[in-house]
Amino acid sequence: MNKYTILAKYKNDVFDADAEKIKRDIFDLGIKKTIFVQIAHLYEVSSGINSDKIKNICDNLLIDPLIQQPFIDADPSKNCSTVEVYYKTGVTDSVAETIKIGINDIGIKEPVSVRTGKKYYFGGSLSKQELKKISEKVLSNTVIQDYKIVEDGG
């Protein structure tokens, strides 16, 4: 069984309204620092399928090639803190269920497991306590979601 991690990131010249909203929400929390925020959709796909089929899934289901670029088992961002947010085990991930249907619809019949989330990138000087506050108050609903903070690791 292969496990692929796919990031769908906005291209550098594309305005990300969601990232701008998060910056405003962070400011409203009382964190009045100049920071950079970027968001990537995060997909974990586990299956016996090969990397060519994963590329097909990326190109035909997971990204909009006009505004996004995929990264399969790679993350080009460095020198920033990140927060990954996923649904907790047992919570229905309806986007993942829809992706599984889409994978079947594009002709890939092997069984797959899909998990979706978001990865948030922060540039600037945020402390671990500030990242925790942002994660719990802005990025996740801790009743149904888990988050993982990685400081300055990208």
PDB file of C-alpha atoms in Angstrom:
ATOM      1  CA  MET A   1       0.000   0.000   0.000  1.00  0.00           C
ATOM      2  CA  ASN A   2       1.389   3.383  -1.039  1.00  0.00           C
ATOM      3  CA  LYS A   3       0.642   6.570   0.846  1.00  0.00           C
ATOM      4  CA  TYR A   4       0.869   9.865  -1.039  1.00  0.00           C
ATOM      5  CA  THR A   5       0.664  13.326   0.474  1.00  0.00           C
ATOM      6  CA  ILE A   6      -0.510  15.936  -1.993  1.00  0.00           C
ATOM      7  CA  LEU A   7      -0.420  19.686  -1.462  1.00  0.00           C
ATOM      8  CA  ALA A   8      -2.516  21.940  -3.680  1.00  0.00           C
ATOM      9  CA  LYS A   9      -0.970  25.394  -3.293  1.00  0.00           C
ATOM     10  CA  TYR A  10      -1.951  28.633  -4.935  1.00  0.00           C
ATOM     11  CA  LYS A  11       0.516  29.899  -7.491  1.00  0.00           C
ATOM     12  CA  ASN A  12       2.606  32.853  -6.303  1.00  0.00           C
ATOM     13  CA  ASP A  13       0.776  35.428  -8.421  1.00  0.00           C
ATOM     14  CA  VAL A  14      -2.727  34.408  -7.242  1.00  0.00           C
ATOM     15  CA  PHE A  15      -4.506  36.413  -4.543  1.00  0.00           C
ATOM     16  CA  ASP A  16      -5.642  34.195  -1.646  1.00  0.00           C
ATOM     17  CA  ALA A  17      -8.678  35.788   0.022  1.00  0.00           C
ATOM     18  CA  ASP A  18      -8.816  33.041   2.687  1.00  0.00           C
ATOM     19  CA  ALA A  19      -5.238  33.766   3.771  1.00  0.00           C
ATOM     20  CA  GLU A  20      -6.042  37.479   4.030  1.00  0.00           C
ATOM     21  CA  LYS A  21      -9.095  36.690   6.188  1.00  0.00           C
ATOM     22  CA  ILE A  22      -6.959  34.551   8.483  1.00  0.00           C
ATOM     23  CA  LYS A  23      -4.480  37.436   8.845  1.00  0.00           C
ATOM     24  CA  ARG A  24      -7.365  39.707   9.914  1.00  0.00           C
ATOM     25  CA  ASP A  25      -8.663  37.059  12.350  1.00  0.00           C
ATOM     26  CA  ILE A  26      -5.186  36.739  13.873  1.00  0.00           C
ATOM     27  CA  PHE A  27      -5.020  40.518  14.274  1.00  0.00           C
ATOM     28  CA  ASP A  28      -8.458  40.407  15.962  1.00  0.00           C
ATOM     29  CA  LEU A  29      -7.052  37.855  18.451  1.00  0.00           C
ATOM     30  CA  GLY A  30      -4.662  40.563  19.625  1.00  0.00           C
ATOM     31  CA  ILE A  31      -1.598  39.305  17.759  1.00  0.00           C
ATOM     32  CA  LYS A  32      -0.538  42.558  16.121  1.00  0.00           C
ATOM     33  CA  LYS A  33       2.497  41.358  14.172  1.00  0.00           C
ATOM     34  CA  THR A  34       3.298  41.514  10.491  1.00  0.00           C
ATOM     35  CA  ILE A  35       3.073  37.955   9.266  1.00  0.00           C
ATOM     36  CA  PHE A  36       2.858  36.046   6.018  1.00  0.00           C
ATOM     37  CA  VAL A  37       0.059  33.481   5.671  1.00  0.00           C
ATOM     38  CA  GLN A  38      -0.344  30.899   2.924  1.00  0.00           C
ATOM     39  CA  ILE A  39      -2.826  28.027   2.733  1.00  0.00           C
ATOM     40  CA  ALA A  40      -2.576  24.682   0.947  1.00  0.00           C
ATOM     41  CA  HIS A  41      -5.223  22.017   0.606  1.00  0.00           C
ATOM     42  CA  LEU A  42      -3.814  18.777   1.917  1.00  0.00           C
ATOM     43  CA  TYR A  43      -4.751  15.314   0.649  1.00  0.00           C
ATOM     44  CA  GLU A  44      -3.517  11.953   1.896  1.00  0.00           C
ATOM     45  CA  VAL A  45      -4.248   9.139  -0.541  1.00  0.00           C
ATOM     46  CA  SER A  46      -3.483   5.538   0.410  1.00  0.00           C
ATOM     47  CA  SER A  47      -3.814   2.822  -2.199  1.00  0.00           C
ATOM     48  CA  GLY A  48      -1.924   0.331  -4.304  1.00  0.00           C
ATOM     49  CA  ILE A  49      -2.030   2.757  -7.229  1.00  0.00           C
ATOM     50  CA  ASN A  50       1.145   4.041  -8.860  1.00  0.00           C
ATOM     51  CA  SER A  51       2.495   7.580  -9.104  1.00  0.00           C
ATOM     52  CA  ASP A  52       1.162   8.066 -12.665  1.00  0.00           C
ATOM     53  CA  LYS A  53      -2.387   7.508 -11.410  1.00  0.00           C
ATOM     54  CA  ILE A  54      -1.773   9.888  -8.502  1.00  0.00           C
ATOM     55  CA  LYS A  55      -0.670  12.550 -11.003  1.00  0.00           C
ATOM     56  CA  ASN A  56      -3.880  11.887 -12.962  1.00  0.00           C
ATOM     57  CA  ILE A  57      -5.928  12.324  -9.764  1.00  0.00           C
ATOM     58  CA  CYS A  58      -4.136  15.616  -9.019  1.00  0.00           C
ATOM     59  CA  ASP A  59      -4.601  16.990 -12.506  1.00  0.00           C
ATOM     60  CA  ASN A  60      -8.233  15.937 -12.910  1.00  0.00           C
ATOM     61  CA  LEU A  61      -9.694  16.189  -9.401  1.00  0.00           C
ATOM     62  CA  LEU A  62      -7.596  17.959  -6.817  1.00  0.00           C
ATOM     63  CA  ILE A  63      -6.213  21.116  -8.397  1.00  0.00           C
ATOM     64  CA  ASP A  64      -7.284  23.954 -10.628  1.00  0.00           C
ATOM     65  CA  PRO A  65      -4.256  24.264 -12.943  1.00  0.00           C
ATOM     66  CA  LEU A  66      -4.951  27.951 -13.625  1.00  0.00           C
ATOM     67  CA  ILE A  67      -4.450  28.999 -10.017  1.00  0.00           C
ATOM     68  CA  GLN A  68      -2.905  26.032  -8.187  1.00  0.00           C
ATOM     69  CA  GLN A  69       0.065  23.741  -8.467  1.00  0.00           C
ATOM     70  CA  PRO A  70       0.360  20.265  -6.961  1.00  0.00           C
ATOM     71  CA  PHE A  71       3.230  18.939  -4.883  1.00  0.00           C
ATOM     72  CA  ILE A  72       3.272  15.171  -4.422  1.00  0.00           C
ATOM     73  CA  ASP A  73       5.238  13.983  -1.389  1.00  0.00           C
ATOM     74  CA  ALA A  74       7.100  17.303  -1.390  1.00  0.00           C
ATOM     75  CA  ASP A  75       6.733  20.720   0.194  1.00  0.00           C
ATOM     76  CA  PRO A  76       8.770  23.555  -1.304  1.00  0.00           C
ATOM     77  CA  SER A  77       8.155  25.943   1.595  1.00  0.00           C
ATOM     78  CA  LYS A  78      11.014  26.415   4.009  1.00  0.00           C
ATOM     79  CA  ASN A  79      11.802  28.702   6.954  1.00  0.00           C
ATOM     80  CA  CYS A  80       8.247  29.043   8.167  1.00  0.00           C
ATOM     81  CA  SER A  81       6.020  27.554  10.813  1.00  0.00           C
ATOM     82  CA  THR A  82       3.160  25.343   9.708  1.00  0.00           C
ATOM     83  CA  VAL A  83      -0.097  24.069  11.124  1.00  0.00           C
ATOM     84  CA  GLU A  84      -1.840  21.029   9.664  1.00  0.00           C
ATOM     85  CA  VAL A  85      -5.537  20.575  10.397  1.00  0.00           C
ATOM     86  CA  TYR A  86      -7.393  17.284   9.824  1.00  0.00           C
ATOM     87  CA  TYR A  87     -10.693  15.819  10.963  1.00  0.00           C
ATOM     88  CA  LYS A  88     -10.442  13.566  13.989  1.00  0.00           C
ATOM     89  CA  THR A  89     -10.734   9.817  13.505  1.00  0.00           C
ATOM     90  CA  GLY A  90     -14.397   8.889  13.334  1.00  0.00           C
ATOM     91  CA  VAL A  91     -15.573  12.261  12.007  1.00  0.00           C
ATOM     92  CA  THR A  92     -16.991  12.079   8.498  1.00  0.00           C
ATOM     93  CA  ASP A  93     -14.796  13.782   5.915  1.00  0.00           C
ATOM     94  CA  SER A  94     -17.358  14.490   3.179  1.00  0.00           C
ATOM     95  CA  VAL A  95     -14.762  16.014   0.835  1.00  0.00           C
ATOM     96  CA  ALA A  96     -12.696  12.824   1.066  1.00  0.00           C
ATOM     97  CA  GLU A  97     -15.782  10.735   0.304  1.00  0.00           C
ATOM     98  CA  THR A  98     -16.516  12.876  -2.763  1.00  0.00           C
ATOM     99  CA  ILE A  99     -12.904  12.538  -3.949  1.00  0.00           C
ATOM    100  CA  LYS A 100     -13.147   8.750  -3.674  1.00  0.00           C
ATOM    101  CA  ILE A 101     -16.227   8.829  -5.921  1.00  0.00           C
ATOM    102  CA  GLY A 102     -14.384  11.112  -8.356  1.00  0.00           C
ATOM    103  CA  ILE A 103     -11.395   8.758  -8.465  1.00  0.00           C
ATOM    104  CA  ASN A 104     -13.722   5.942  -9.468  1.00  0.00           C
ATOM    105  CA  ASP A 105     -15.441   8.203 -12.035  1.00  0.00           C
ATOM    106  CA  ILE A 106     -12.119   8.932 -13.817  1.00  0.00           C
ATOM    107  CA  GLY A 107     -11.564   5.215 -14.263  1.00  0.00           C
ATOM    108  CA  ILE A 108      -9.319   4.298 -11.336  1.00  0.00           C
ATOM    109  CA  LYS A 109     -11.010   1.250  -9.847  1.00  0.00           C
ATOM    110  CA  GLU A 110      -8.498   0.250  -7.155  1.00  0.00           C
ATOM    111  CA  PRO A 111      -9.704   0.825  -3.585  1.00  0.00           C
ATOM    112  CA  VAL A 112      -8.411   4.062  -2.077  1.00  0.00           C
ATOM    113  CA  SER A 113      -8.435   5.743   1.292  1.00  0.00           C
ATOM    114  CA  VAL A 114      -8.521   9.544   1.274  1.00  0.00           C
ATOM    115  CA  ARG A 115      -8.066  12.054   4.072  1.00  0.00           C
ATOM    116  CA  THR A 116      -8.303  15.811   3.545  1.00  0.00           C
ATOM    117  CA  GLY A 117      -7.069  18.761   5.503  1.00  0.00           C
ATOM    118  CA  LYS A 118      -5.402  22.112   5.225  1.00  0.00           C
ATOM    119  CA  LYS A 119      -1.858  23.212   5.797  1.00  0.00           C
ATOM    120  CA  TYR A 120      -1.231  26.769   6.929  1.00  0.00           C
ATOM    121  CA  TYR A 121       2.146  28.446   6.499  1.00  0.00           C
ATOM    122  CA  PHE A 122       3.224  31.335   8.707  1.00  0.00           C
ATOM    123  CA  GLY A 123       6.184  33.578   8.090  1.00  0.00           C
ATOM    124  CA  GLY A 124       7.117  36.005  10.819  1.00  0.00           C
ATOM    125  CA  SER A 125       7.983  35.737  14.466  1.00  0.00           C
ATOM    126  CA  LEU A 126       5.151  33.781  16.047  1.00  0.00           C
ATOM    127  CA  SER A 127       5.775  31.977  19.335  1.00  0.00           C
ATOM    128  CA  LYS A 128       4.565  28.439  20.014  1.00  0.00           C
ATOM    129  CA  GLN A 129       1.900  29.894  22.333  1.00  0.00           C
ATOM    130  CA  GLU A 130       0.697  32.250  19.583  1.00  0.00           C
ATOM    131  CA  LEU A 131       0.587  29.399  17.065  1.00  0.00           C
ATOM    132  CA  LYS A 132      -1.418  27.313  19.543  1.00  0.00           C
ATOM    133  CA  LYS A 133      -3.877  30.176  20.106  1.00  0.00           C
ATOM    134  CA  ILE A 134      -4.242  30.727  16.345  1.00  0.00           C
ATOM    135  CA  SER A 135      -4.720  26.989  15.771  1.00  0.00           C
ATOM    136  CA  GLU A 136      -7.435  26.679  18.400  1.00  0.00           C
ATOM    137  CA  LYS A 137      -9.276  29.968  17.807  1.00  0.00           C
ATOM    138  CA  VAL A 138      -8.972  30.505  14.043  1.00  0.00           C
ATOM    139  CA  LEU A 139      -7.815  27.419  12.133  1.00  0.00           C
ATOM    140  CA  SER A 140      -9.633  24.487  13.704  1.00  0.00           C
ATOM    141  CA  ASN A 141     -12.734  23.364  15.531  1.00  0.00           C
ATOM    142  CA  THR A 142     -11.110  21.274  18.254  1.00  0.00           C
ATOM    143  CA  VAL A 143     -14.307  19.294  18.864  1.00  0.00           C
ATOM    144  CA  ILE A 144     -14.011  17.629  15.432  1.00  0.00           C
ATOM    145  CA  GLN A 145     -10.503  18.494  14.237  1.00  0.00           C
ATOM    146  CA  ASP A 146      -6.922  17.874  15.323  1.00  0.00           C
ATOM    147  CA  TYR A 147      -4.026  20.161  14.507  1.00  0.00           C
ATOM    148  CA  LYS A 148      -0.266  19.744  14.428  1.00  0.00           C
ATOM    149  CA  ILE A 149       2.169  22.640  14.758  1.00  0.00           C
ATOM    150  CA  VAL A 150       5.669  22.521  13.256  1.00  0.00           C
ATOM    151  CA  GLU A 151       7.780  25.549  14.175  1.00  0.00           C
ATOM    152  CA  ASP A 152      10.184  26.941  11.567  1.00  0.00           C
ATOM    153  CA  GLY A 153      10.264  23.639   9.741  1.00  0.00           C
ATOM    154  CA  GLY A 154       8.136  24.220   6.663  1.00  0.00           C
TER     155      GLY A 154
END
